């Protein structure tokens, strides 16, 4: 599956769009805003401050992070009675992301910031950068501060090696689950290591020394990759929904058996190990939150959010026609889980990094 | 009319899109490629070369200019046995431009350039920048080379002052024509002066000293703004077509009388005067071409091109329903003109500028 060509959040600004269904991501972003702003203020001392948001998607969330960063940096400058910097903001996502929808929000965003700060000579330029963050995106030493929210759990591809002589080895599952063969967890872990290493190496080239990154992604609390590789009930409910469709003969079992999500939820330990191995960054701080979403309307909201994030992949494998009814079932499964007192939340890991070497 | 929100070339990559109907612009671009490349080679000596294309629209034309510039700069570096630079390419247009269609072409474009030069360590980053070039778009001193093709004849707005107590003063015309009252030409000229001055001042802040621009736009051969303000037969044919629709009672006369295009075709003298007045740039070279398009299939092709460029404005004023039949009439009018031996071409003015001062 060609992720760069196929994978994107649901487009537009309408009711089923990602932009309209990312309230939960907004809460997650706000829960790490303090950490983000502290890191930004350390990184943004230049005359022209370059900020990049990687995996930005197309809602107001991404602009709200940038807005908060710009405000915080301006405040710090004023306290130091220094001139306000000019800001260059890069919003990155895969080329199939809906940049048109995102760009339609830009004029209002820029006007608002200028109206607040124009007397002090603020200038904000916004650019969209299409491309995979698993590779170089920006010129050498051109960035001061990077954020990435709710994106880095997506791998560059479904790990290779999930077939044995053409036969899927991860039958009964759609990602690496407690019931997967041990080799499946290993393949997923290796893909994560490879991808995250490329991510760090690329960002290391793009950031100035002293530049900083705040990366926030789905994670897992357990360190044992074989026993509790995935604590992500949204996907467990999606797995269950797909196999309900198999039992109702709405989808062929083989079709589900051969489907796997390119997603990995690392532990804090795994992230730390990778940062240490790559060697360009030091860890300023790391945070693990569990968002349990234990409220009545949560199943519906979570299911819409999950649909907006995954439907491009589901449509590609199963065809468009099953999507609506699949997510109705998904909502129902989550609801039953909630009623049974089982959590339906997720673990979020956020790490603030500083580029410490010139290599 | 809010140009920033409304005006865009026909979207997508399909048969009626601007991308598909800009072969004539391609020929125009190629006719000034030598001038463009000479200018680029003078401007692009930095380690990281920043290039911007302003008013890029969404076809392959814009990427082909950038591709040629990058190749020429790399060749020059090789001759000087210097390391190849990294390239940062900014593609600018109004926020309603189809950036999604443009970005879908970017991965192939970048891969192609990397495949050609990868052994020498080339790196190319492409970003889209939504916004009007009649104002600041980029941080101070952040660009080395700017191009703008077939865009700068579009004004920021229809000039103010085209009403006399609510009554249109440019009746019978849809832009400033030989039969317009003299004050109409004056208003158009003043709007051009104001817009082009803002354009130059903004670019002057964004370019490094020694940075260069190549600007190519529709122009006119005559210097007398009142007698031959517009030698642009495409619009003259569009004016005629609209008044044919009036005579056939397909459109109300008042509707056409109150419509004016925000377009100005300057003379070389007018451009020179504005550059001199603004004061940041010297003129390296200037070129005036007349493209006569005297071939049988030209009316159809020109009409499609004109439709792709203007239909957002026409739809906004007249409604979508007249567009198809209007451009059928337009093709016919151009065809009759061609048969009568009258030209159906346009004058193109290209100027290469160098930023000479630090002000």
XYZ file of C-alpha atoms in Angstrom:
718
model
C 0.000 0.000 0.000
C 1.438 3.340 -1.096
C 0.862 5.422 2.063
C 2.116 8.652 0.469
C -0.498 8.397 -2.266
C -3.409 6.857 -0.360
C -3.375 7.868 3.284
C -5.069 11.065 4.407
C -7.504 12.301 7.027
C -11.103 12.804 5.785
C -11.046 15.879 3.554
C -12.887 19.202 3.577
C -14.406 21.142 6.448
C -17.847 19.424 6.489
C -19.585 17.243 9.046
C -17.689 13.994 8.361
C -14.317 15.704 7.774
C -11.320 15.266 10.034
C -11.406 19.030 10.616
C -14.891 18.621 12.071
C -14.042 15.459 14.005
C -10.873 16.224 15.858
C -12.235 17.659 19.107
C -10.597 14.810 21.018
C -7.239 15.538 19.408
C -7.791 19.161 20.447
C -8.151 18.085 24.082
C -5.014 16.006 23.796
C -3.114 18.927 22.277
C -4.299 21.243 25.039
C -3.197 18.766 27.692
C 0.424 19.188 26.533
C 0.264 22.878 25.592
C 2.356 24.037 28.570
C 5.124 21.626 27.641
C 4.903 22.790 24.006
C 5.140 26.473 24.861
C 8.064 26.023 27.293
C 9.963 24.186 24.597
C 9.079 26.779 21.917
C 10.305 29.665 24.062
C 13.690 28.006 24.497
C 14.009 27.414 20.763
C 12.742 30.624 19.191
C 15.329 33.347 19.817
C 16.162 34.132 16.162
C 15.207 37.235 14.151
C 13.186 35.070 11.782
C 11.647 32.139 13.610
C 10.892 29.047 11.510
C 8.291 26.674 12.907
C 7.070 23.422 11.339
C 4.037 21.331 12.210
C 4.454 17.810 10.836
C 1.385 15.737 10.008
C -0.785 18.834 10.327
C -3.946 17.515 8.636
C -6.550 20.134 7.758
C -8.467 21.453 10.755
C -8.152 24.421 13.052
C -6.169 22.334 15.563
C -2.907 22.768 13.743
C -3.320 26.545 13.399
C -4.281 26.820 17.068
C -0.964 25.271 18.153
C 0.976 27.651 15.917
C -1.093 30.581 17.184
C -0.289 29.732 20.794
C 3.399 29.297 20.018
C 3.585 32.659 18.238
C 1.792 34.414 21.105
C 4.072 32.876 23.717
C 7.233 33.782 21.798
C 6.011 37.366 21.292
C 5.229 37.688 24.994
C 8.699 36.493 25.944
C 10.273 39.001 23.520
C 8.237 41.849 24.933
C 9.350 40.951 28.464
C 12.928 41.114 27.240
C 12.079 44.416 25.444
C 13.360 42.906 22.231
C 11.898 43.459 18.763
C 9.307 40.877 17.704
C 10.584 38.300 15.237
C 9.161 37.454 11.831
C 7.578 33.994 11.731
C 7.783 31.437 8.936
C 5.295 28.636 9.555
C 5.468 25.364 7.599
C 2.456 23.033 7.697
C 3.406 19.564 6.506
C 1.371 16.531 5.601
C 1.218 13.899 2.853
C 0.414 15.278 -0.632
C -3.136 13.822 -0.504
C -3.945 15.875 2.612
C -6.607 18.527 1.994
C -4.344 21.584 1.863
C -7.064 23.569 0.051
C -9.324 23.288 3.099
C -6.421 24.198 5.391
C -5.365 27.177 3.248
C -8.932 28.545 3.270
C -8.405 29.175 7.014
C -5.044 30.927 6.587
C -6.089 34.518 5.661
C -8.262 34.852 8.787
C -5.514 33.302 10.927
C -2.845 35.695 9.657
C -5.128 38.735 9.899
C -6.001 37.902 13.489
C -2.352 37.668 14.534
C -1.438 40.848 12.670
C -4.370 42.698 14.251
C -3.106 41.691 17.704
C 0.526 42.563 17.124
C 0.757 44.819 14.102
C 1.846 47.853 16.079
C 4.903 45.839 17.111
C 5.687 44.854 13.542
C 4.786 41.168 13.604
C 4.932 39.290 10.331
C 3.672 35.733 9.817
C 4.099 33.713 6.632
C 2.339 30.364 6.252
C 3.404 27.647 3.808
C 2.150 24.122 3.161
C 4.739 21.404 2.548
C 3.506 18.191 0.910
C 5.606 15.114 1.700
C 6.313 12.274 4.114
C 8.092 13.167 7.345
C 9.850 9.818 7.023
C 12.501 11.583 4.972
C 13.914 15.106 4.514
C 11.399 17.919 4.077
C 13.335 21.160 4.713
C 16.785 22.612 3.932
C 19.648 22.024 6.393
C 19.600 24.045 9.613
C 16.517 25.961 8.511
C 14.113 25.310 11.407
C 13.968 26.405 15.045
C 10.954 24.558 16.372
C 9.019 21.474 15.258
C 5.753 20.064 16.542
C 3.983 16.860 15.617
C 0.691 15.883 17.203
C -1.251 12.645 16.728
C 0.738 11.588 13.651
C 3.902 9.727 14.576
C 2.067 6.537 15.566
C 1.394 6.084 11.829
C 4.167 4.028 10.263
C 5.520 4.684 6.767
C 4.007 1.353 5.669
C 2.501 -1.902 6.894
C 5.571 -3.876 8.048
C 6.937 -6.355 5.526
C 6.993 -10.030 6.524
C 3.355 -10.422 7.538
C 2.877 -13.192 4.989
C 4.081 -16.799 5.149
C 4.261 -18.156 1.577
C 1.458 -15.766 0.607
C -0.626 -16.652 3.652
C -1.304 -13.879 6.223
C 0.307 -14.685 9.577
C -1.759 -12.117 11.488
C -5.166 -13.746 10.871
C -7.906 -12.641 13.226
C -6.194 -9.308 13.824
C -5.824 -5.977 11.998
C -2.720 -4.715 13.781
C -0.340 -6.187 16.348
C -2.576 -7.500 19.150
C -2.094 -9.710 22.191
C -3.376 -12.654 20.112
C -0.965 -12.046 17.198
C 2.000 -14.445 16.744
C 5.125 -13.013 18.447
C 6.811 -12.398 15.095
C 4.074 -9.894 14.184
C 4.917 -7.688 17.176
C 8.600 -7.960 16.229
C 7.919 -6.865 12.637
C 5.871 -3.900 13.840
C 8.568 -2.933 16.331
C 11.302 -3.132 13.673
C 9.267 -0.950 11.314
C 8.793 1.596 14.102
C 12.532 1.592 14.858
C 13.423 2.128 11.225
C 10.829 4.851 10.684
C 11.504 6.734 13.886
C 15.223 6.651 13.241
C 14.727 8.205 9.791
C 12.408 10.771 11.351
C 15.002 11.798 13.967
C 17.895 11.832 11.495
C 15.945 13.996 9.029
C 14.844 16.466 11.706
C 18.377 16.596 13.064
C 19.576 17.872 9.691
C 16.763 20.421 9.442
C 16.970 21.947 12.925
C 19.592 24.464 14.022
C 21.678 23.413 17.029
C 19.578 24.270 20.076
C 16.403 23.823 18.010
C 13.613 21.866 19.659
C 10.816 19.414 18.893
C 7.662 18.442 20.748
C 6.327 15.100 19.535
C 3.048 13.718 20.783
C 1.641 10.368 19.690
C -0.433 7.404 20.753
C 1.603 5.197 23.025
C 1.242 2.252 25.344
C 1.795 1.935 29.073
C 3.281 -1.571 29.079
C 6.896 -2.145 28.035
C 6.322 -5.761 27.017
C 5.723 -5.711 23.267
C 4.499 -9.292 23.112
C 1.996 -9.283 25.919
C 0.357 -5.886 25.691
C 1.548 -4.387 22.455
C -1.591 -2.384 21.894
C -3.851 -0.786 24.430
C -5.818 1.084 21.841
C -9.513 0.143 22.280
C -10.581 2.103 19.166
C -8.728 -0.366 16.967
C -9.739 -3.367 19.058
C -13.357 -2.298 18.442
C -12.637 -1.887 14.742
C -11.131 -5.404 14.620
C -14.240 -6.749 16.327
C -16.543 -4.837 13.940
C -14.773 -6.212 10.885
C -15.087 -9.803 12.140
C -18.791 -9.180 12.943
C -19.076 -8.251 9.248
C -17.299 -11.515 8.373
C -19.799 -13.518 10.477
C -22.649 -11.670 8.723
C -21.034 -12.492 5.376
C -20.772 -8.785 4.541
C -17.011 -9.082 4.041
C -14.876 -12.111 3.109
C -12.767 -13.460 5.984
C -9.689 -13.524 3.728
C -10.134 -9.820 3.046
C -10.006 -8.995 6.767
C -7.218 -11.498 7.472
C -5.017 -9.776 4.900
C -5.661 -6.263 6.281
C -3.262 -4.641 8.750
C -3.053 -1.060 9.953
C 0.321 0.692 9.631
C 0.220 1.893 13.235
C 2.538 1.423 16.199
C 2.059 2.689 19.736
C 5.485 2.835 21.398
C 6.247 2.888 25.123
C 8.230 5.715 26.748
C 11.159 3.312 27.081
C 11.167 2.531 23.362
C 11.089 6.219 22.458
C 13.935 6.953 24.849
C 16.016 4.107 23.401
C 15.554 5.374 19.840
C 16.468 8.949 20.745
C 19.583 7.696 22.527
C 20.620 5.499 19.596
C 20.196 8.179 16.936
C 22.275 10.506 19.081
C 21.445 14.048 17.884
C 18.892 14.913 20.544
C 18.633 15.144 24.301
C 15.294 14.666 26.045
C 14.113 17.806 27.847
C 10.987 16.150 29.195
C 8.589 13.280 28.571
C 4.958 12.877 29.595
C 2.483 10.018 29.517
C -1.254 10.691 29.814
C -4.181 8.368 29.733
C -7.359 9.866 28.277
C -10.201 7.574 29.324
C -13.134 9.330 27.574
C -15.614 7.730 30.005
C -18.678 9.803 29.110
C -21.944 8.793 27.503
C -21.448 10.468 24.136
C -17.837 9.281 23.813
C -18.447 6.156 21.683
C -20.136 8.186 18.941
C -17.513 10.912 19.050
C -14.580 8.485 19.167
C -16.019 6.467 16.305
C -16.422 9.578 14.115
C -12.866 10.601 14.953
C -11.584 7.112 14.120
C -13.537 7.106 10.842
C -12.141 10.499 9.792
C -8.598 9.276 10.484
C -8.764 5.788 8.948
C -11.362 5.747 6.171
C -8.853 6.390 3.378
C -7.089 3.131 4.346
C -10.339 1.186 4.848
C -11.802 2.375 1.527
C -8.604 1.426 -0.253
C -8.714 -2.173 1.036
C -12.434 -2.924 1.440
C -14.120 -0.458 -0.926
C -16.173 2.586 -0.055
C -19.496 0.778 0.378
C -18.841 -0.788 3.798
C -17.551 2.345 5.549
C -20.789 3.878 6.867
C -22.262 0.674 8.291
C -18.869 -0.481 9.620
C -18.579 2.618 11.783
C -22.172 2.260 12.988
C -21.172 -1.182 14.253
C -17.948 0.317 15.626
C -19.930 2.882 17.655
C -22.110 0.073 19.005
C -19.101 -2.051 20.003
C -17.521 0.908 21.805
C -20.811 1.637 23.524
C -21.095 -1.956 24.802
C -17.539 -1.735 26.047
C -18.295 1.494 27.902
C -21.447 0.023 29.455
C -19.415 -3.017 30.581
C -17.100 -0.624 32.437
C -14.107 -1.285 30.151
C -12.181 1.782 29.148
C -12.330 3.169 25.626
C -9.471 5.642 25.907
C -5.894 5.872 24.844
C -2.429 6.523 26.131
C -0.667 9.597 24.770
C 3.088 10.053 24.999
C 4.661 13.467 24.516
C 8.368 14.100 24.376
C 10.262 17.401 24.163
C 13.659 17.105 22.484
C 16.593 19.467 22.000
C 19.056 19.151 19.145
C 22.346 18.997 20.968
C 25.041 18.186 18.416
C 26.149 19.424 15.010
C 26.357 15.979 13.441
C -15.454 41.808 -5.388
C -13.135 40.047 -2.956
C -10.393 38.867 -5.334
C -8.522 36.939 -2.625
C -11.592 34.819 -1.902
C -13.108 34.524 -5.386
C -10.455 34.620 -8.068
C -8.716 31.445 -9.187
C -7.808 29.568 -12.328
C -10.107 26.624 -13.186
C -9.337 23.891 -10.656
C -8.198 20.276 -10.921
C -6.216 18.516 -13.642
C -9.152 17.600 -15.935
C -10.091 18.669 -19.453
C -11.500 22.110 -18.603
C -8.908 22.890 -15.904
C -6.336 25.626 -16.179
C -3.664 22.932 -15.836
C -5.003 21.331 -19.022
C -5.511 24.636 -20.828
C -2.289 26.511 -20.436
C -0.334 25.324 -23.460
C -0.221 28.887 -24.753
C 1.173 30.151 -21.461
C 3.755 27.373 -21.762
C 4.870 28.736 -25.141
C 5.075 32.220 -23.667
C 7.133 30.941 -20.741
C 9.486 29.110 -23.089
C 9.955 32.232 -25.186
C 11.551 33.978 -22.176
C 13.307 30.955 -20.665
C 16.809 32.120 -21.659
C 16.263 35.445 -19.936
C 14.896 33.634 -16.872
C 17.839 31.269 -16.605
C 20.460 34.015 -17.054
C 18.845 35.976 -14.275
C 18.558 32.912 -12.006
C 22.232 32.053 -12.412
C 23.254 35.525 -11.293
C 20.992 35.324 -8.228
C 21.509 31.815 -6.932
C 24.989 31.588 -5.406
C 23.947 30.730 -1.812
C 24.315 27.377 -0.015
C 20.538 27.146 0.290
C 18.833 28.737 -2.693
C 15.302 30.052 -2.111
C 13.145 30.442 -5.201
C 9.555 31.697 -5.334
C 7.042 31.493 -8.159
C 4.267 34.042 -7.624
C 0.826 33.400 -9.100
C 1.815 29.814 -9.838
C -1.673 28.367 -10.500
C -1.897 24.588 -10.623
C -0.447 23.070 -13.790
C 2.876 21.603 -14.803
C 4.000 24.972 -16.225
C 5.042 26.339 -12.874
C 7.035 23.225 -11.961
C 8.700 23.227 -15.383
C 10.099 26.740 -14.802
C 11.453 25.736 -11.393
C 12.894 22.545 -12.871
C 14.762 24.488 -15.543
C 16.065 27.000 -13.002
C 17.328 24.234 -10.698
C 19.044 22.452 -13.594
C 20.726 25.634 -14.800
C 21.968 26.554 -11.324
C 23.314 23.024 -10.774
C 25.123 23.118 -14.110
C 26.756 26.435 -13.254
C 27.885 25.048 -9.881
C 29.364 21.981 -11.493
C 31.332 24.122 -13.929
C 32.723 26.018 -10.950
C 33.376 22.644 -9.233
C 31.354 23.829 -6.271
C 29.020 21.718 -4.151
C 25.381 21.733 -5.284
C 23.078 23.903 -3.183
C 19.905 22.836 -1.411
C 16.789 24.343 -2.976
C 13.745 25.708 -1.189
C 10.941 26.328 -3.674
C 7.879 28.403 -2.743
C 4.812 28.207 -4.993
C 2.460 31.088 -4.297
C -1.084 31.821 -5.371
C -4.344 33.039 -3.838
C -5.812 30.719 -1.155
C -8.585 29.547 -3.520
C -6.014 28.216 -6.004
C -6.093 24.422 -6.366
C -2.992 23.598 -4.326
C -4.188 20.000 -3.901
C -3.933 19.455 -7.664
C -0.522 21.150 -7.715
C 0.793 19.146 -4.740
C -0.254 15.874 -6.386
C 2.479 16.590 -8.973
C 5.183 17.363 -6.407
C 6.409 13.855 -5.419
C 7.147 12.917 -9.050
C 8.817 16.296 -9.627
C 11.105 15.959 -6.602
C 11.930 12.318 -7.361
C 12.895 13.186 -10.928
C 15.296 15.933 -9.834
C 16.791 13.743 -7.116
C 17.249 10.877 -9.572
C 19.186 13.194 -11.892
C 21.400 14.739 -9.239
C 21.324 12.523 -6.180
C 24.926 11.444 -6.493
C 25.860 15.120 -6.099
C 23.695 15.544 -3.008
C 20.898 17.693 -4.401
C 17.977 18.434 -2.094
C 14.734 20.129 -3.172
C 11.946 21.177 -0.824
C 8.635 22.422 -2.238
C 6.136 24.542 -0.296
C 2.858 26.187 -1.264
C 2.189 29.697 0.032
C -1.427 30.911 -0.040
C -1.827 34.695 -0.225
C -1.935 37.774 -2.441
C 1.365 38.983 -3.876
C 0.011 42.503 -3.419
C 1.442 42.429 0.091
C 4.200 40.632 2.035
C 4.410 36.867 1.643
C 7.875 35.873 2.921
C 10.244 36.834 5.755
C 12.749 39.650 5.198
C 15.780 38.863 3.036
C 14.734 35.240 2.679
C 14.603 34.835 -1.116
C 17.209 34.748 -3.881
C 15.127 34.498 -7.014
C 11.505 35.268 -7.868
C 9.536 34.500 -11.018
C 6.016 35.502 -11.958
C 4.485 34.465 -15.256
C 1.104 35.492 -16.667
C -0.167 36.859 -13.328
C 0.861 40.453 -12.783
C -1.617 41.848 -15.322
C -4.327 40.916 -12.783
C -4.988 43.841 -10.471
C -5.763 43.442 -6.762
C -9.305 44.685 -7.469
C -11.511 46.390 -10.027
C -10.490 50.059 -9.733
C -12.718 52.198 -7.515
C -14.460 55.166 -9.131
C -16.137 53.341 -12.032
C -19.560 54.520 -10.864
C -21.103 57.988 -11.156
C -23.824 58.279 -8.495
C -24.339 54.523 -8.689
C -24.385 54.526 -12.494
C -21.574 52.627 -14.294
C -19.373 54.996 -16.310
C -17.819 52.198 -18.388
C -21.033 51.094 -20.130
C -20.534 49.066 -23.280
C -17.161 47.832 -22.059
C -15.840 45.212 -19.631
C -12.381 46.668 -19.071
C -10.611 49.830 -20.186
C -11.123 49.994 -23.958
C -10.620 52.602 -26.680
C -14.335 53.498 -26.376
C -14.203 53.938 -22.555
C -14.384 57.492 -21.129
C -10.844 58.837 -20.455
C -11.379 58.703 -16.681
C -11.750 54.898 -16.864
C -8.263 54.499 -18.305
C -6.978 56.841 -15.610
C -8.593 54.790 -12.831
C -7.159 51.566 -14.233
C -3.720 53.141 -14.554
C -3.830 54.441 -10.973
C -4.841 51.012 -9.676
C -1.940 49.457 -11.590
C 0.497 52.029 -10.170
C -0.670 51.383 -6.623
C -0.639 47.585 -6.983
C 2.687 47.359 -8.773
C 4.295 49.665 -6.241
C 3.117 47.428 -3.365
C 4.372 44.405 -5.293
C 7.855 45.898 -5.766
C 8.092 47.165 -2.183
C 7.067 43.775 -0.767
C 9.520 41.866 -2.951
C 12.253 44.337 -2.113
C 11.872 43.411 1.573
C 11.847 39.687 0.817
C 14.836 39.485 -1.534
C 18.450 39.536 -0.435
C 20.550 42.332 -1.942
C 21.623 41.057 -5.355
C 18.502 38.895 -5.526
C 16.641 38.903 -8.823
C 13.143 38.747 -10.289
C 11.833 37.851 -13.727
C 8.304 39.184 -14.237
C 6.332 38.362 -17.360
C 2.830 39.689 -18.001
C 0.398 40.775 -20.671
C 1.357 44.203 -21.893
C 0.533 46.664 -24.636
C 2.674 48.094 -27.416
C 1.250 51.608 -27.402
C 2.275 54.088 -24.707
C -0.908 56.173 -25.011
C -3.252 54.898 -22.317
C -6.287 56.735 -23.670
C -6.087 55.760 -27.321
C -4.961 52.151 -27.243
C -5.138 51.084 -23.655
C -5.848 47.501 -24.475
C -4.667 45.461 -27.391
C -5.944 42.227 -25.953
C -8.306 40.656 -28.533
C -9.329 37.841 -26.168
C -11.117 40.351 -23.932
C -12.416 42.383 -26.860
C -14.035 39.138 -28.110
C -15.405 38.467 -24.633
C -16.897 41.982 -24.515
C -18.522 41.370 -27.903
C -19.848 37.954 -26.789
C -21.434 39.417 -23.668
C -23.205 42.134 -25.680
C -24.381 39.503 -28.206
C -25.963 37.793 -25.162
C -27.562 41.132 -24.250
C -29.047 41.482 -27.755
C -30.372 37.923 -27.495
C -31.873 38.803 -24.093
C -29.798 36.051 -22.425
C -28.218 38.564 -20.035
C -29.496 41.955 -18.807
C -27.648 44.945 -20.283
C -27.265 46.459 -16.793
C -25.520 43.284 -15.652
C -22.884 43.582 -18.380
C -22.571 47.374 -17.999
C -21.708 46.931 -14.323
C -19.063 44.240 -14.989
C -15.372 45.135 -15.298
C -12.311 42.919 -15.337
C -9.539 43.696 -12.834
C -6.858 43.563 -15.500
C -4.282 46.051 -16.740
C -1.796 45.605 -19.567
C 1.048 48.063 -19.000
C 3.545 49.357 -21.567
C 7.295 48.907 -21.147
C 7.553 52.637 -20.356
C 5.004 52.368 -17.545
C 6.828 49.408 -16.020
C 10.145 51.213 -16.231
C 8.655 54.324 -14.569
C 7.265 52.299 -11.664
C 10.534 50.466 -11.078
C 12.399 53.765 -11.098
C 9.951 55.396 -8.671
C 9.978 52.546 -6.169
C 13.750 52.657 -6.211
C 14.907 49.263 -4.903
C 15.540 47.587 -8.244
C 17.600 48.087 -11.356
C 16.444 46.706 -14.698
C 18.803 44.060 -16.087
C 16.780 43.571 -19.254
C 13.332 43.985 -20.708
C 11.648 42.198 -23.602
C 8.451 42.701 -25.544
C 7.011 39.884 -27.679
C 3.899 39.703 -29.750
C 2.350 36.231 -29.963
C -0.079 36.338 -32.901
C -1.502 32.772 -32.684
C -2.541 32.921 -36.385
C -3.376 29.235 -36.861
C -6.676 27.516 -37.561
C -7.179 25.852 -34.206
C -6.144 28.951 -32.239
C -9.641 30.392 -31.554
C -10.748 27.212 -29.799
C -7.540 26.903 -27.849
C -7.422 30.581 -26.887
C -11.049 30.512 -25.827
C -10.486 27.474 -23.578
C -7.454 29.188 -22.072
C -9.426 32.373 -21.492
C -12.290 30.397 -19.920
C -9.953 28.550 -17.525
C -8.437 31.873 -16.435
C -11.579 33.988 -16.086
C -14.526 31.726 -15.272
C -14.302 32.231 -11.485
C -14.901 35.982 -12.054
C -17.621 35.451 -14.689
C -19.480 32.887 -12.541
C -19.327 35.231 -9.570
C -20.972 38.100 -11.494
C -23.241 36.365 -14.022
C -23.874 32.947 -12.478
C -22.559 29.594 -13.606
C -25.279 28.896 -16.191
C -24.052 31.240 -18.938
C -20.402 30.143 -18.928
C -20.460 27.244 -21.403
C -22.522 28.994 -24.094
C -20.691 32.294 -23.570
C -17.378 30.683 -24.444
C -18.906 28.922 -27.472
C -19.850 32.390 -28.734
C -16.391 33.645 -27.735
C -14.729 30.940 -29.856
C -16.962 31.917 -32.788
C -16.145 35.634 -32.438
C -12.414 34.869 -32.348
C -12.782 32.607 -35.374
C -14.541 35.366 -37.370
C -11.792 37.755 -36.387
C -9.115 35.302 -37.549
C -10.923 34.717 -40.867
C -11.146 38.506 -41.356
C -7.346 38.646 -41.039
C -7.403 40.530 -37.717
C -4.936 39.291 -35.156
C -6.063 37.390 -32.076
C -2.799 37.454 -30.179
C -1.294 39.321 -27.305
C 1.716 41.354 -26.307
C 3.872 39.930 -23.547
C 6.316 42.030 -21.570
C 9.092 40.438 -19.547
C 11.432 42.309 -17.267
C 14.448 41.044 -15.304
C 15.188 43.071 -12.156
C 18.014 43.092 -9.633
C 17.566 44.258 -6.053
C 20.253 46.902 -5.753
C 19.797 48.641 -2.411
C 19.317 47.678 1.226
C 16.400 50.046 1.826
